[in-house]
Short mmCIF file of C-alpha atoms in Angstrom, two decimals:
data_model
loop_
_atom_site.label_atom_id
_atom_site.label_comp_id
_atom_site.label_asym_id
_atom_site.label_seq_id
_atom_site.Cartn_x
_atom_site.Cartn_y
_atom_site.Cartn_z
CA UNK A 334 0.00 0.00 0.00
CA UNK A 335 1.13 3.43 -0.69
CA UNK A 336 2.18 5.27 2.23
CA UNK A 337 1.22 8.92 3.06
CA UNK A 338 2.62 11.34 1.61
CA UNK A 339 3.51 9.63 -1.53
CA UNK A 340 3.59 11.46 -4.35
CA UNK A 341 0.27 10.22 -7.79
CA UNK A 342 3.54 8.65 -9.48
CA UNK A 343 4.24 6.33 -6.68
CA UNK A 344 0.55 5.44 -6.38
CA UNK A 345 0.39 5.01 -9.67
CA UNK A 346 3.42 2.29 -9.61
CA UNK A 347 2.47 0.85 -6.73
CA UNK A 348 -0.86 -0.21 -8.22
CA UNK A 349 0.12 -1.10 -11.28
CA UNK A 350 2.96 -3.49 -9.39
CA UNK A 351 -0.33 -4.81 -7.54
CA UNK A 352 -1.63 -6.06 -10.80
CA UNK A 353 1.35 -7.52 -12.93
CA UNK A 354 2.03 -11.27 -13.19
CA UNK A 355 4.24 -12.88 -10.39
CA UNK A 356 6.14 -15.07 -12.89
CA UNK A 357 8.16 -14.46 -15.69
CA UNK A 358 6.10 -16.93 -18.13
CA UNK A 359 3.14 -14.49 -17.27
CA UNK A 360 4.95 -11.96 -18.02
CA UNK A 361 5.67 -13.09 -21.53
CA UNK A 362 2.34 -14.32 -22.19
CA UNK A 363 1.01 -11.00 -21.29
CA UNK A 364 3.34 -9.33 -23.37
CA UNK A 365 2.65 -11.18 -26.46
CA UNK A 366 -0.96 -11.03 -25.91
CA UNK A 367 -0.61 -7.31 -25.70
CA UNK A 368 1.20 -7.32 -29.08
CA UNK A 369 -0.50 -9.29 -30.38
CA UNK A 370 -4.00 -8.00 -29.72
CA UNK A 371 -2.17 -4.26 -30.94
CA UNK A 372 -1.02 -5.89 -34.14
CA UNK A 373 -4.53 -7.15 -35.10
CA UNK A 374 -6.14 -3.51 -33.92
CA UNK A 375 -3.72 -1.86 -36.05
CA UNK A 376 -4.15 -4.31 -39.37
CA UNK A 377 -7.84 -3.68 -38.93
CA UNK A 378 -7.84 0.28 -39.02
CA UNK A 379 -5.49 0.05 -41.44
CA UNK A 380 -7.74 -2.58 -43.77
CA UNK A 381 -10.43 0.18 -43.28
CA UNK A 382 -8.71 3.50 -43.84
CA UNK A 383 -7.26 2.02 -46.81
CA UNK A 384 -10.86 0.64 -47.83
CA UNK A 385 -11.85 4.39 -47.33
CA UNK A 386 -9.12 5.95 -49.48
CA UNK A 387 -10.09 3.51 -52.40
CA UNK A 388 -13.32 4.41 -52.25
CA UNK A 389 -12.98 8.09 -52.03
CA UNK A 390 -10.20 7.70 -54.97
CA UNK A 391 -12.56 5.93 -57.38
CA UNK A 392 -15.32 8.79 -56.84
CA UNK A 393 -13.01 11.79 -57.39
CA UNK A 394 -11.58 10.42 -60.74
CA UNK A 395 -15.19 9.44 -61.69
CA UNK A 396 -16.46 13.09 -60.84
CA UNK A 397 -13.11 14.75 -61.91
CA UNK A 398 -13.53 13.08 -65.79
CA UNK A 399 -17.13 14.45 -66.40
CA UNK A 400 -15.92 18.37 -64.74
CA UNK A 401 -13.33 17.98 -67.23
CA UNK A 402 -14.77 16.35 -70.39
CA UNK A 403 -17.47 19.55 -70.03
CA UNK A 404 -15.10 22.27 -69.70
CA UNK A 405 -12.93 20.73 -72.83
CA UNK A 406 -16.31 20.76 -74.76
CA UNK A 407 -17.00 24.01 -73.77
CA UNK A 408 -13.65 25.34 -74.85
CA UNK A 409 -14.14 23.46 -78.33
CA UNK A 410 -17.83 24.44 -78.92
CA UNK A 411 -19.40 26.94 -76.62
CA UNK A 412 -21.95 26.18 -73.99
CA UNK A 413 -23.52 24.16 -76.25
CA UNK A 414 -21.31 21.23 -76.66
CA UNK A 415 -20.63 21.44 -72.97
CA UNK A 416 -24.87 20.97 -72.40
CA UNK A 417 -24.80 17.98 -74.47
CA UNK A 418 -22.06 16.28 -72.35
CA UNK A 419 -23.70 17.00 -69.19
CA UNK A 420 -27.26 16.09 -70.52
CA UNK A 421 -25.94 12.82 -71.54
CA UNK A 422 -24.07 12.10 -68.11
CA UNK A 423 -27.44 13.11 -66.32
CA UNK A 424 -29.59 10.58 -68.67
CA UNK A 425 -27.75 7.97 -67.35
CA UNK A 426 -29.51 6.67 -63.86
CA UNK A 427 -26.94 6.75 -60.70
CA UNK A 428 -25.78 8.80 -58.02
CA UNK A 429 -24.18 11.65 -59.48
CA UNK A 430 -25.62 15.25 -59.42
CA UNK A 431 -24.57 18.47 -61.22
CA UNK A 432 -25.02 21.71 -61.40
CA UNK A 433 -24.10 24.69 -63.99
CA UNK A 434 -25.06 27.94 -62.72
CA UNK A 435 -24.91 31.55 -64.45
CA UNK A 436 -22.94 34.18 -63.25
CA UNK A 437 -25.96 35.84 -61.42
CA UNK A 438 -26.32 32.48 -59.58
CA UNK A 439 -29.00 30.74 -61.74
CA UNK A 440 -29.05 27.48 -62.20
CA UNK A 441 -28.77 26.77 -65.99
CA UNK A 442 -29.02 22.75 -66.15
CA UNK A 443 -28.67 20.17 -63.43
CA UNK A 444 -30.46 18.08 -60.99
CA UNK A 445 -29.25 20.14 -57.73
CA UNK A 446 -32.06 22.72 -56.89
CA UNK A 447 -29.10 25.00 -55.61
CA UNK A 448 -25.38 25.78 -55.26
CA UNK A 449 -24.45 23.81 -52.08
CA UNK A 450 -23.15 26.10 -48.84
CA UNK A 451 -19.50 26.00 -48.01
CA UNK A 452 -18.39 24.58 -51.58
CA UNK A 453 -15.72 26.97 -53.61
CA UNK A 454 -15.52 26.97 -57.16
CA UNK A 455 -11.99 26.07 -57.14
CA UNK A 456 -11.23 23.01 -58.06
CA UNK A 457 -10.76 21.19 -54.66
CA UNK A 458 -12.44 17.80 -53.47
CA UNK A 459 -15.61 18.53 -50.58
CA UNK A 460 -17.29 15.94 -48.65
CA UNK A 461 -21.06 17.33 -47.95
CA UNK A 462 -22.41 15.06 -45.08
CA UNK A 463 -25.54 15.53 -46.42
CA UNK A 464 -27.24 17.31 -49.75
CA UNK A 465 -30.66 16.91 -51.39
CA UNK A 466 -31.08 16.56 -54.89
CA UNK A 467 -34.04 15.93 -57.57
CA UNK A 468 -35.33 12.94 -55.89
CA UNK A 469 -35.62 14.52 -52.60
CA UNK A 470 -33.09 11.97 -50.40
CA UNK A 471 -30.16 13.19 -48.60
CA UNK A 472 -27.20 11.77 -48.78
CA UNK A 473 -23.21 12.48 -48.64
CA UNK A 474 -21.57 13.68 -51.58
CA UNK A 475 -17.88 14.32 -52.85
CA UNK A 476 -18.48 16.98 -55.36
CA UNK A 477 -15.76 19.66 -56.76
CA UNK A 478 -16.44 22.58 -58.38
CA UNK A 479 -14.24 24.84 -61.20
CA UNK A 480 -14.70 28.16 -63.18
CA UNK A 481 -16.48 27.85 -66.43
CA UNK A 482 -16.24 30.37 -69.10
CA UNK A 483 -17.95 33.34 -69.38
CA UNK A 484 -18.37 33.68 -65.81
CA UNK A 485 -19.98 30.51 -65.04
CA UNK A 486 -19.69 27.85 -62.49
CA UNK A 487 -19.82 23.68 -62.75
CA UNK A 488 -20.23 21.42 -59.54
CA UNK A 489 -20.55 17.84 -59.93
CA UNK A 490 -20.63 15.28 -57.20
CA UNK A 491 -21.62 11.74 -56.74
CA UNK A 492 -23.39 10.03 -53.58
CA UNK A 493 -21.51 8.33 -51.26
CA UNK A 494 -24.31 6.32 -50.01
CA UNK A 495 -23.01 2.89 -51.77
CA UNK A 496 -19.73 3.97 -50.08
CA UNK A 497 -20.81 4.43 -46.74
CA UNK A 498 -23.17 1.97 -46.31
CA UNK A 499 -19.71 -0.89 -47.34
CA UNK A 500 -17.72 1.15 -44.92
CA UNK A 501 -20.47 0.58 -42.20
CA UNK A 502 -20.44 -2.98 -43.43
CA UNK A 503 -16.77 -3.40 -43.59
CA UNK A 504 -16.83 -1.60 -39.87
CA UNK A 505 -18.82 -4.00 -38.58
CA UNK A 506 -17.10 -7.07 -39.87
CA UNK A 507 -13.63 -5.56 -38.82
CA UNK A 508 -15.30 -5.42 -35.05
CA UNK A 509 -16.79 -8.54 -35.15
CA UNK A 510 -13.46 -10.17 -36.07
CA UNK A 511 -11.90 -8.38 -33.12
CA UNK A 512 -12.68 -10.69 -30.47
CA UNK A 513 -11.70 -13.54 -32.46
CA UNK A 514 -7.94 -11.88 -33.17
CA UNK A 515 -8.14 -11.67 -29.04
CA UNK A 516 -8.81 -15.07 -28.72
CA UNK A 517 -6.69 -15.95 -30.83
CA UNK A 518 -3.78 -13.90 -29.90
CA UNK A 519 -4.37 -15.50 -26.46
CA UNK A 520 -4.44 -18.70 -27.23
CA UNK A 521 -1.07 -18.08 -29.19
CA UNK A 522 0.47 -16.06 -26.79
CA UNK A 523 -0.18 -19.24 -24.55
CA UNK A 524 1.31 -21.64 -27.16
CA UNK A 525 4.69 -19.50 -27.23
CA UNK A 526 4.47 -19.28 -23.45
CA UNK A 527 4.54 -23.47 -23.26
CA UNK A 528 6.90 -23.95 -26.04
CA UNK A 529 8.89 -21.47 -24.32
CA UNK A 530 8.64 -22.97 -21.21
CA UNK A 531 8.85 -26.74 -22.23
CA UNK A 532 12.28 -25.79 -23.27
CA UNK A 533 13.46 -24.24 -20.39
CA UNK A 534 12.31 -27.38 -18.24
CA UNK A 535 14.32 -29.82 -20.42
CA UNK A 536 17.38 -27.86 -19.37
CA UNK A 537 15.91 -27.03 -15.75
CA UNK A 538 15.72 -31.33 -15.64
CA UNK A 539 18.82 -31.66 -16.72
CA UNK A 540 20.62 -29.16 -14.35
CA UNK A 541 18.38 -30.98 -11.66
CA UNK A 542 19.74 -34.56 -12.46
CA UNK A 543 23.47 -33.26 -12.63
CA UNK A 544 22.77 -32.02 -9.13
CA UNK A 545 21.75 -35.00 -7.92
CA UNK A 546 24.74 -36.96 -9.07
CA UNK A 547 23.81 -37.86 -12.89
CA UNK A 548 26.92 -36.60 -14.19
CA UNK A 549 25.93 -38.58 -17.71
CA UNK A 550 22.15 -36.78 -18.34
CA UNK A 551 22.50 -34.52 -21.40
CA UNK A 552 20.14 -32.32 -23.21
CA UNK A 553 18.03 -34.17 -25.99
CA UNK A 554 18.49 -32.45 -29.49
CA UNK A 555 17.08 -33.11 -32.53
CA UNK A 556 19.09 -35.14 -35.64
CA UNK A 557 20.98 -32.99 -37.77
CA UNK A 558 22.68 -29.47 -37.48
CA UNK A 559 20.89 -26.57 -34.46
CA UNK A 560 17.52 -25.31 -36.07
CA UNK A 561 17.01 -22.18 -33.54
CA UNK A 562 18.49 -20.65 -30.31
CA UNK A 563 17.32 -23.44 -27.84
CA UNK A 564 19.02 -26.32 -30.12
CA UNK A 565 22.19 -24.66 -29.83
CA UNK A 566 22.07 -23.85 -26.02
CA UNK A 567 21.32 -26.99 -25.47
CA UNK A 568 24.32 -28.30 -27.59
CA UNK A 569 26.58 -25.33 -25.56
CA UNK A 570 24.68 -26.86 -22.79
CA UNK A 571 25.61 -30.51 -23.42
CA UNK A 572 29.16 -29.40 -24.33
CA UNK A 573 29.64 -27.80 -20.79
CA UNK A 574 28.27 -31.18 -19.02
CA UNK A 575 30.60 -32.95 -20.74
CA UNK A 576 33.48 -30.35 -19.75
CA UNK A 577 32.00 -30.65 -16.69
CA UNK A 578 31.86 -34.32 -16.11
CA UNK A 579 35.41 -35.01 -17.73
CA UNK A 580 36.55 -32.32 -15.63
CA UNK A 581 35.02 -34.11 -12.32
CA UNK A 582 37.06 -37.23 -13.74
CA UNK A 583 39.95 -35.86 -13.80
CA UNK A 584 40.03 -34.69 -10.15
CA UNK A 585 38.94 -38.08 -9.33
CA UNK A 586 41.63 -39.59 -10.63
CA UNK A 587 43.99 -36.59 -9.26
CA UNK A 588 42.85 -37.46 -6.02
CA UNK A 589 43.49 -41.01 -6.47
CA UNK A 590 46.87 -40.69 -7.70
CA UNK A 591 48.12 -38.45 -5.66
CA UNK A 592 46.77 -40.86 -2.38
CA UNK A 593 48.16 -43.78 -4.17
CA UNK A 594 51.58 -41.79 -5.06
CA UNK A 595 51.93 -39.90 -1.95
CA UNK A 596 51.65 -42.95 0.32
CA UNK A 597 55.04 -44.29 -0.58
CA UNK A 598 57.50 -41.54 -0.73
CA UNK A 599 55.99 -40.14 2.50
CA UNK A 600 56.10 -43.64 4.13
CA UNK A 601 59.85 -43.55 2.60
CA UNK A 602 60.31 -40.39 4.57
CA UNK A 603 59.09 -41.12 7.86
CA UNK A 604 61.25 -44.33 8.24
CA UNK A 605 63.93 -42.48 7.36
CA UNK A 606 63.11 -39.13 9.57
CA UNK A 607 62.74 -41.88 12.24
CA UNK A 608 65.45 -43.66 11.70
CA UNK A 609 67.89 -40.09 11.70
CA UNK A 610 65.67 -38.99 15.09
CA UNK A 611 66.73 -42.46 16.90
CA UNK A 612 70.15 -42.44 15.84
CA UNK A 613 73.41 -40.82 17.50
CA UNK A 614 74.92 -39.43 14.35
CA UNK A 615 73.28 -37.54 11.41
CA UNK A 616 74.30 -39.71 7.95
CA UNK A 617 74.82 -38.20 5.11
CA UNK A 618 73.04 -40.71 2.40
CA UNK A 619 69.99 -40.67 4.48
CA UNK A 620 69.88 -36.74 4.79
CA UNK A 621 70.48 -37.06 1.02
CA UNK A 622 67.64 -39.55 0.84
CA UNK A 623 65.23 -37.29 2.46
CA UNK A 624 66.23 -34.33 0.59
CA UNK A 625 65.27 -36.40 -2.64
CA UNK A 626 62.24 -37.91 -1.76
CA UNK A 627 61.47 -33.86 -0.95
CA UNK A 628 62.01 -32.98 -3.94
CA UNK A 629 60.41 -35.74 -6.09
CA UNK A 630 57.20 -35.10 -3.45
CA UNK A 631 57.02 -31.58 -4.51
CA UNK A 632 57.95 -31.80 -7.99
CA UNK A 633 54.97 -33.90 -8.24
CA UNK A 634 52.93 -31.28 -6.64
CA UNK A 635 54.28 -28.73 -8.57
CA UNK A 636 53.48 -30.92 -12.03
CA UNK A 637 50.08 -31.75 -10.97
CA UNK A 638 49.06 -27.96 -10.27
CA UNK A 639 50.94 -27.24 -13.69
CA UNK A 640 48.58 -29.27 -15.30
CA UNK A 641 45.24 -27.91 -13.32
CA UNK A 642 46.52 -24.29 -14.47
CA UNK A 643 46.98 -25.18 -18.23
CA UNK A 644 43.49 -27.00 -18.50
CA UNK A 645 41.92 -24.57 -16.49
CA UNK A 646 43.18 -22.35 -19.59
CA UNK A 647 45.33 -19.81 -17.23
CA UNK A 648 48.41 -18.40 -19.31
CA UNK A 649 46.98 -17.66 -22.62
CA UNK A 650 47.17 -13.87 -21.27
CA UNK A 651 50.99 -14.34 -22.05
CA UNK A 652 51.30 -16.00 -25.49
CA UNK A 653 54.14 -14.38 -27.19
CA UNK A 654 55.82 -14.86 -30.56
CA UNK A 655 58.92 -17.13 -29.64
CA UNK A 656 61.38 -19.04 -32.03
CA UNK A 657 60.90 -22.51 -31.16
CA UNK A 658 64.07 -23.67 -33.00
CA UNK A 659 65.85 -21.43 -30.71
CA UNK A 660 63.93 -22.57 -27.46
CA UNK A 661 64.64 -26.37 -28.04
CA UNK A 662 68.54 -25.56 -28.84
CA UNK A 663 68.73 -24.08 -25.44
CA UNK A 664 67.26 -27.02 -23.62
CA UNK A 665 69.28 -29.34 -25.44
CA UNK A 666 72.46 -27.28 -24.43
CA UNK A 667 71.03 -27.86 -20.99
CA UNK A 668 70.34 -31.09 -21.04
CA UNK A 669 73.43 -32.48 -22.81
CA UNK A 670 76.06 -33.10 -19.54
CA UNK A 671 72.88 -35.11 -18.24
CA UNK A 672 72.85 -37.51 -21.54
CA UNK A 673 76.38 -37.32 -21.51
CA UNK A 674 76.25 -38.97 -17.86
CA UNK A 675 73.55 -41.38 -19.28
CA UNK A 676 75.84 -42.39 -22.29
CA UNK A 677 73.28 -41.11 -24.40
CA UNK A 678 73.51 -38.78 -27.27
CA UNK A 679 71.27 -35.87 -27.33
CA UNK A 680 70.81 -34.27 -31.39
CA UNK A 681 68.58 -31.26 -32.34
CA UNK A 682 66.85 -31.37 -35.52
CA UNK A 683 65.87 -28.18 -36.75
CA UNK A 684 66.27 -26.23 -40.38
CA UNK A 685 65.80 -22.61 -39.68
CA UNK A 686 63.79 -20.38 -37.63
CA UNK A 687 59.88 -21.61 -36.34
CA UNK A 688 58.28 -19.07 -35.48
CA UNK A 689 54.83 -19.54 -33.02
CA UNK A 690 52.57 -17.55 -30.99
CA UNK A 691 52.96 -19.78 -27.46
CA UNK A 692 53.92 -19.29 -23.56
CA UNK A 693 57.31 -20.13 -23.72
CA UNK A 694 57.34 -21.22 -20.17
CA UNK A 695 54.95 -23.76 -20.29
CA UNK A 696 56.15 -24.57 -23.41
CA UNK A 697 59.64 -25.44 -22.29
CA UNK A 698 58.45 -26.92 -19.46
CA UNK A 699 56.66 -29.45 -21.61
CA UNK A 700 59.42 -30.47 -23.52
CA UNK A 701 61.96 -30.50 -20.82
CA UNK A 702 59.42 -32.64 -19.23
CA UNK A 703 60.13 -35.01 -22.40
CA UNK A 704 63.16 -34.75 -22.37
CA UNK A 705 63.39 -35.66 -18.85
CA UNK A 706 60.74 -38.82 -19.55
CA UNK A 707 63.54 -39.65 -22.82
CA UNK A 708 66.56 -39.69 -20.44
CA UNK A 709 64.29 -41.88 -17.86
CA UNK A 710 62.83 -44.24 -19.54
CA UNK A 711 65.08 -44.67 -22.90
CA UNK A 712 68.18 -45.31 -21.51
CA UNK A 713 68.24 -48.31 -23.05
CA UNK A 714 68.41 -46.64 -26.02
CA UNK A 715 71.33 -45.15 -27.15
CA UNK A 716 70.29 -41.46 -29.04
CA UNK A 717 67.75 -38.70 -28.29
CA UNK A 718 66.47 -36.23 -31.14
CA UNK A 719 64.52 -32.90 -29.79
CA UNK A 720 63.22 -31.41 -33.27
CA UNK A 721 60.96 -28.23 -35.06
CA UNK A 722 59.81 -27.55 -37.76
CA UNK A 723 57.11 -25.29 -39.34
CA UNK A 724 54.32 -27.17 -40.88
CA UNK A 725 51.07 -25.55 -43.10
CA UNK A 726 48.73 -25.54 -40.18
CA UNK A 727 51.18 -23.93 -37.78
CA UNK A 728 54.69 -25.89 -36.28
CA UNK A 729 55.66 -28.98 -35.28
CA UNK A 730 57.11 -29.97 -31.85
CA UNK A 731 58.83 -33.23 -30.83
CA UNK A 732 61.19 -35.33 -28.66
CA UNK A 733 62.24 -39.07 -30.04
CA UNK A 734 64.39 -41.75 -28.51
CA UNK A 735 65.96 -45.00 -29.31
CA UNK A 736 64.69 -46.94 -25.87
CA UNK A 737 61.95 -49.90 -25.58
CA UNK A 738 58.82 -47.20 -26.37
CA UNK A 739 55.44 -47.70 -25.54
CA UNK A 740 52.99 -50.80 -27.48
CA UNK A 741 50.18 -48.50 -29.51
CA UNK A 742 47.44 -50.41 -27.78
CA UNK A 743 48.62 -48.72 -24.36
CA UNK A 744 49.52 -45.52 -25.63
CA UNK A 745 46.17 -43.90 -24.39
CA UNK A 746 46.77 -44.71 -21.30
CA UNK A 747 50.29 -43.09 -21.20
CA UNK A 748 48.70 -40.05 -21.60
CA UNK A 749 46.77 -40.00 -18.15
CA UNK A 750 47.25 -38.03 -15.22
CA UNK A 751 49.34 -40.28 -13.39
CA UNK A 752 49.55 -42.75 -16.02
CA UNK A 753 52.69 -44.77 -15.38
CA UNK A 754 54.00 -47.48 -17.77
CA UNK A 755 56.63 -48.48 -15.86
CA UNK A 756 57.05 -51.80 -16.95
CA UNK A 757 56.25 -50.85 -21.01
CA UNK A 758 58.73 -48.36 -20.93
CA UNK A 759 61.80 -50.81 -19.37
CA UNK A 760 64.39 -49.79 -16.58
CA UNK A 761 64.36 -46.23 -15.45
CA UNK A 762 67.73 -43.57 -15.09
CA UNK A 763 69.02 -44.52 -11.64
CA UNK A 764 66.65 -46.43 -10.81
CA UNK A 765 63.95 -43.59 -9.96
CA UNK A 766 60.49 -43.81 -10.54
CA UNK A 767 58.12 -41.27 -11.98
CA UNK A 768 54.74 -39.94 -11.11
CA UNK A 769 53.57 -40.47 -14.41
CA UNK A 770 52.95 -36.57 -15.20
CA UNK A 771 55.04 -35.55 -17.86
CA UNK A 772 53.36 -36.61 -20.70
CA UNK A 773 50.38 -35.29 -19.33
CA UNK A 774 51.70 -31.81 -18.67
CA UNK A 775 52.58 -31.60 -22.23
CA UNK A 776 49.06 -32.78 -23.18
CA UNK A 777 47.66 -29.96 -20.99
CA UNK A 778 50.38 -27.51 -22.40
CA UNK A 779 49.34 -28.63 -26.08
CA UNK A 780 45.57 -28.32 -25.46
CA UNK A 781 46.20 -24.88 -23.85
CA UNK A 782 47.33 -23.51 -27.37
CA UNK A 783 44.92 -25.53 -28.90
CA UNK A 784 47.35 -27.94 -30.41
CA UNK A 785 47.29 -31.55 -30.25
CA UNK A 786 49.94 -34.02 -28.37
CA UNK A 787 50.88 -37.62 -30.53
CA UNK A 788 52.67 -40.78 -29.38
CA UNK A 789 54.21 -42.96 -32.63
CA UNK A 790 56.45 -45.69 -33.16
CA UNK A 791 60.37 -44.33 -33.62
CA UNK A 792 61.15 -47.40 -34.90
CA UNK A 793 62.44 -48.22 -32.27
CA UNK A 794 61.84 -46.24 -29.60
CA UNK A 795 58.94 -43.54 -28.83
CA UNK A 796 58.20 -40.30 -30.47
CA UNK A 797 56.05 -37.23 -28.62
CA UNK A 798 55.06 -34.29 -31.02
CA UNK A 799 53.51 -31.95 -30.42
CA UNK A 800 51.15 -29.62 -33.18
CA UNK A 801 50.44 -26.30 -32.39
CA UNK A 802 48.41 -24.39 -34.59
CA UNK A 803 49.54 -21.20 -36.78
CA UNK A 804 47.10 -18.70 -34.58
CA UNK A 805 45.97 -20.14 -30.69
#
């Protein structure tokens, strides 16, 4: 309720408030029936002022002709001529009138007992609402009058009773059929309104069954390519649930394998930490040992939130145009006294400059990443090849070696968080074992720039590439 003191705009709100639908589907319906209803109304007075113009057209250039057929005749043969053409139109039987008149004002010929009030002899259209002629009934006219030689004055007209009494018709008709266009517009208004709202439920059902655990439900679509809006939100729609779902997956499985890889190294590190606490010197190896199982523990960490930062799509805010040819050379410079100590000879292939748009960070973490898993797990091999090269869809990324690779049927799997092929991929460099996260990183790193990441056959050995397209 309006308080006191509020001003006729406030009252005015407030009650209209009072009276608008509580929902939003009433809302729309109302609107629709609104235009709707407004459309029709508007169709119908146009239909009848357009009904009206036609009408009034077709008696002005009917009256207009006979004005000026008489004044040519008159021109061409006097008064005379110009009697005979309005004689004949008045023999004819219909609604038109006429009237010649002297210059003193007397009529001359015509069935219009006098000059009408209010009408000009100047050549303009009048409507007279009502005008008797010879027969005595009154009726409308459209008449126009002009100047006649020798001072003398023509009016003719024709009755709009035909006219009116189809506009009155037409009127009626157009009023009758209102109610129907209300109904109508209702009932389609309320047709929208369900369609409408039948779509929103699907997705309302959906989002209700993902809440309550149904990772899997999805949107149904039609066959075939999105026919309107709704089709393709519910295809963006089905695409996020599956983002969503894989996404879910994934931290499953991150959760799992970092329980299942934590356990040990930790479990390494308490025994030891124990074993230093109870003892009366401090030993070297095992303070080593601890230091390393430190820093495999947190390079894990640091690799798994790595990956959760590239797939969540964080860095592409500092893609850069890098030479990769030039990146790899200076990883391989880095990484050559480590082959060296494996007995393992690290080559660079790479032809000239490869230019890319990419984070060069992530990016060399990646391949030192492979690198790292080439050095690791090929040692039984005896070379290592890091190469570039620019290809027609963008450049080319890889890392090959020489060791026991990985069988294609398990290749997949390699590329899981945490996806250790230990026993695939043969003896390990010095005997340590991986948390299965390199190739993944590099997968994440690749998807980031919207490249792809490849395992193949080296023949023997493995070979990771990685595609990144010409523009992210």
């Amino acid at each position: 309720m309006t308080e006191p003191g509020a001003t006729l705009a406030d009252f005015w709100r407030d009650w209209f408030a009072g009276i608008a639908p509580r929902t939003t589907t009433a809302r729309i319906s109302l609107l629709l029936f609104v235009m709707l209803v407004s459309g029709s109304g508007l169709l119908l007075i146009l239909l009848e002022r357009a009904t009206q113009s036609q009408l009034d057209s077709e008696a002005q250039g009917r009256i207009a002709a006979i004005a000026a057929a008489a004044d040519t005749a008159w021109q061409q043969g006097g008064i005379a001529a110009a009697r005979a053409i309005l004689d004949g139109e008045l023999a004819v039987p219909g609604p038109l009138v006429i009237h010649l008149a002297a210059p003193g004002g007397r009529r001359v010929l015509g069935n219009l007992p006098g000059w009408p009030a209010g009408v000009a002899a100047d050549g303009q259209f009048y409507r007279v609402p009502t005008m008797h002629y010879h027969q005595g009934v009154a009726e409308p006219f459209m008449v126009v009058a002009r100047p006649m030689p020798q001072g003398h004055r023509l009016l003719v007209g024709r009755s709009l009773a035909a006219e009116v009494q189809l506009q009155n018709k037409l009127t009626t008709t157009l009023l009758l059929a209102l109610p129907v266009a209300m109904i109508l517009a209702f009932l389609t208004s309320r047709l929208i309104t369900r369609i409408i709202t039948d779509r929103v439920h699907d997705l309302a059902d959906v989002v209700g069954e993902v809440t309550a655990g149904k990772l899997e439900a999805r949107v149904v679509l039609p066959a075939g390519p999105p026919a309107d809006a709704f089709d393709s939100m519910g295809q963006a729609f089905n695409v996020m649930l599956a983002r969503v779902e894989a996404l879910i997956d994934e931290l499953r499985a991150v959760t799992d394998g970092l329980a299942h890889d934590l356990r040990s190294p930790l479990t390494r590190l308490k025994a030891r930490i124990e074993r230093l606490s109870h003892g009366t010197t401090v030993d070297a190896d095992d303070l080593a040992a601890v230091s390393a199982e430190a820093e495999s523990l947190l390079a894990m960490l640091d690799n798994s939130l790595e990956i959760s930062r590239a797939e969540a799509g964080i860095g592409r805010d500092s893609f850069a145009e890098i030479d990769l040819a030039a990146m790899i050379t200076d990883l391989a410079d880095m990484y050559e006294p480590l082959a060296e100590d494996a007995g393992v000879t690290l080559s660079v292939a790479v032809t000239g400059a490869v230019p890319a748009q990419a984070h060069r960070q992530l990016l060399g973490r990646a391949l030192a990443n492979l690198i790292d898993n080439a050095l690791r797990y090929g040692a039984g091999g005896a070379r290592i090849e890091v190469g570039a090269q620019a290809t027609a869809a963008g450049s080319r990324l890889w890392v090959a070696d020489s060791g026991p690779g990985i069988p294609a049927d398990r290749r997949d799997e390699a590329l899981r968080r945490f996806g250790r092929l230990d026993a695939a991929r043969g003896p390990q460099l010095g005997g340590m074992q991986g948390a299965g996260l390199g190739l993944s990183l590099a997968g994440a790193v690749a998807r980031l720039h919207g490249g792809t990441i490849s395992l193949s056959d080296n023949q023997p050995g493995l070979k990771v590439a990685i595609d990144l397209p010409r523009v992210p």
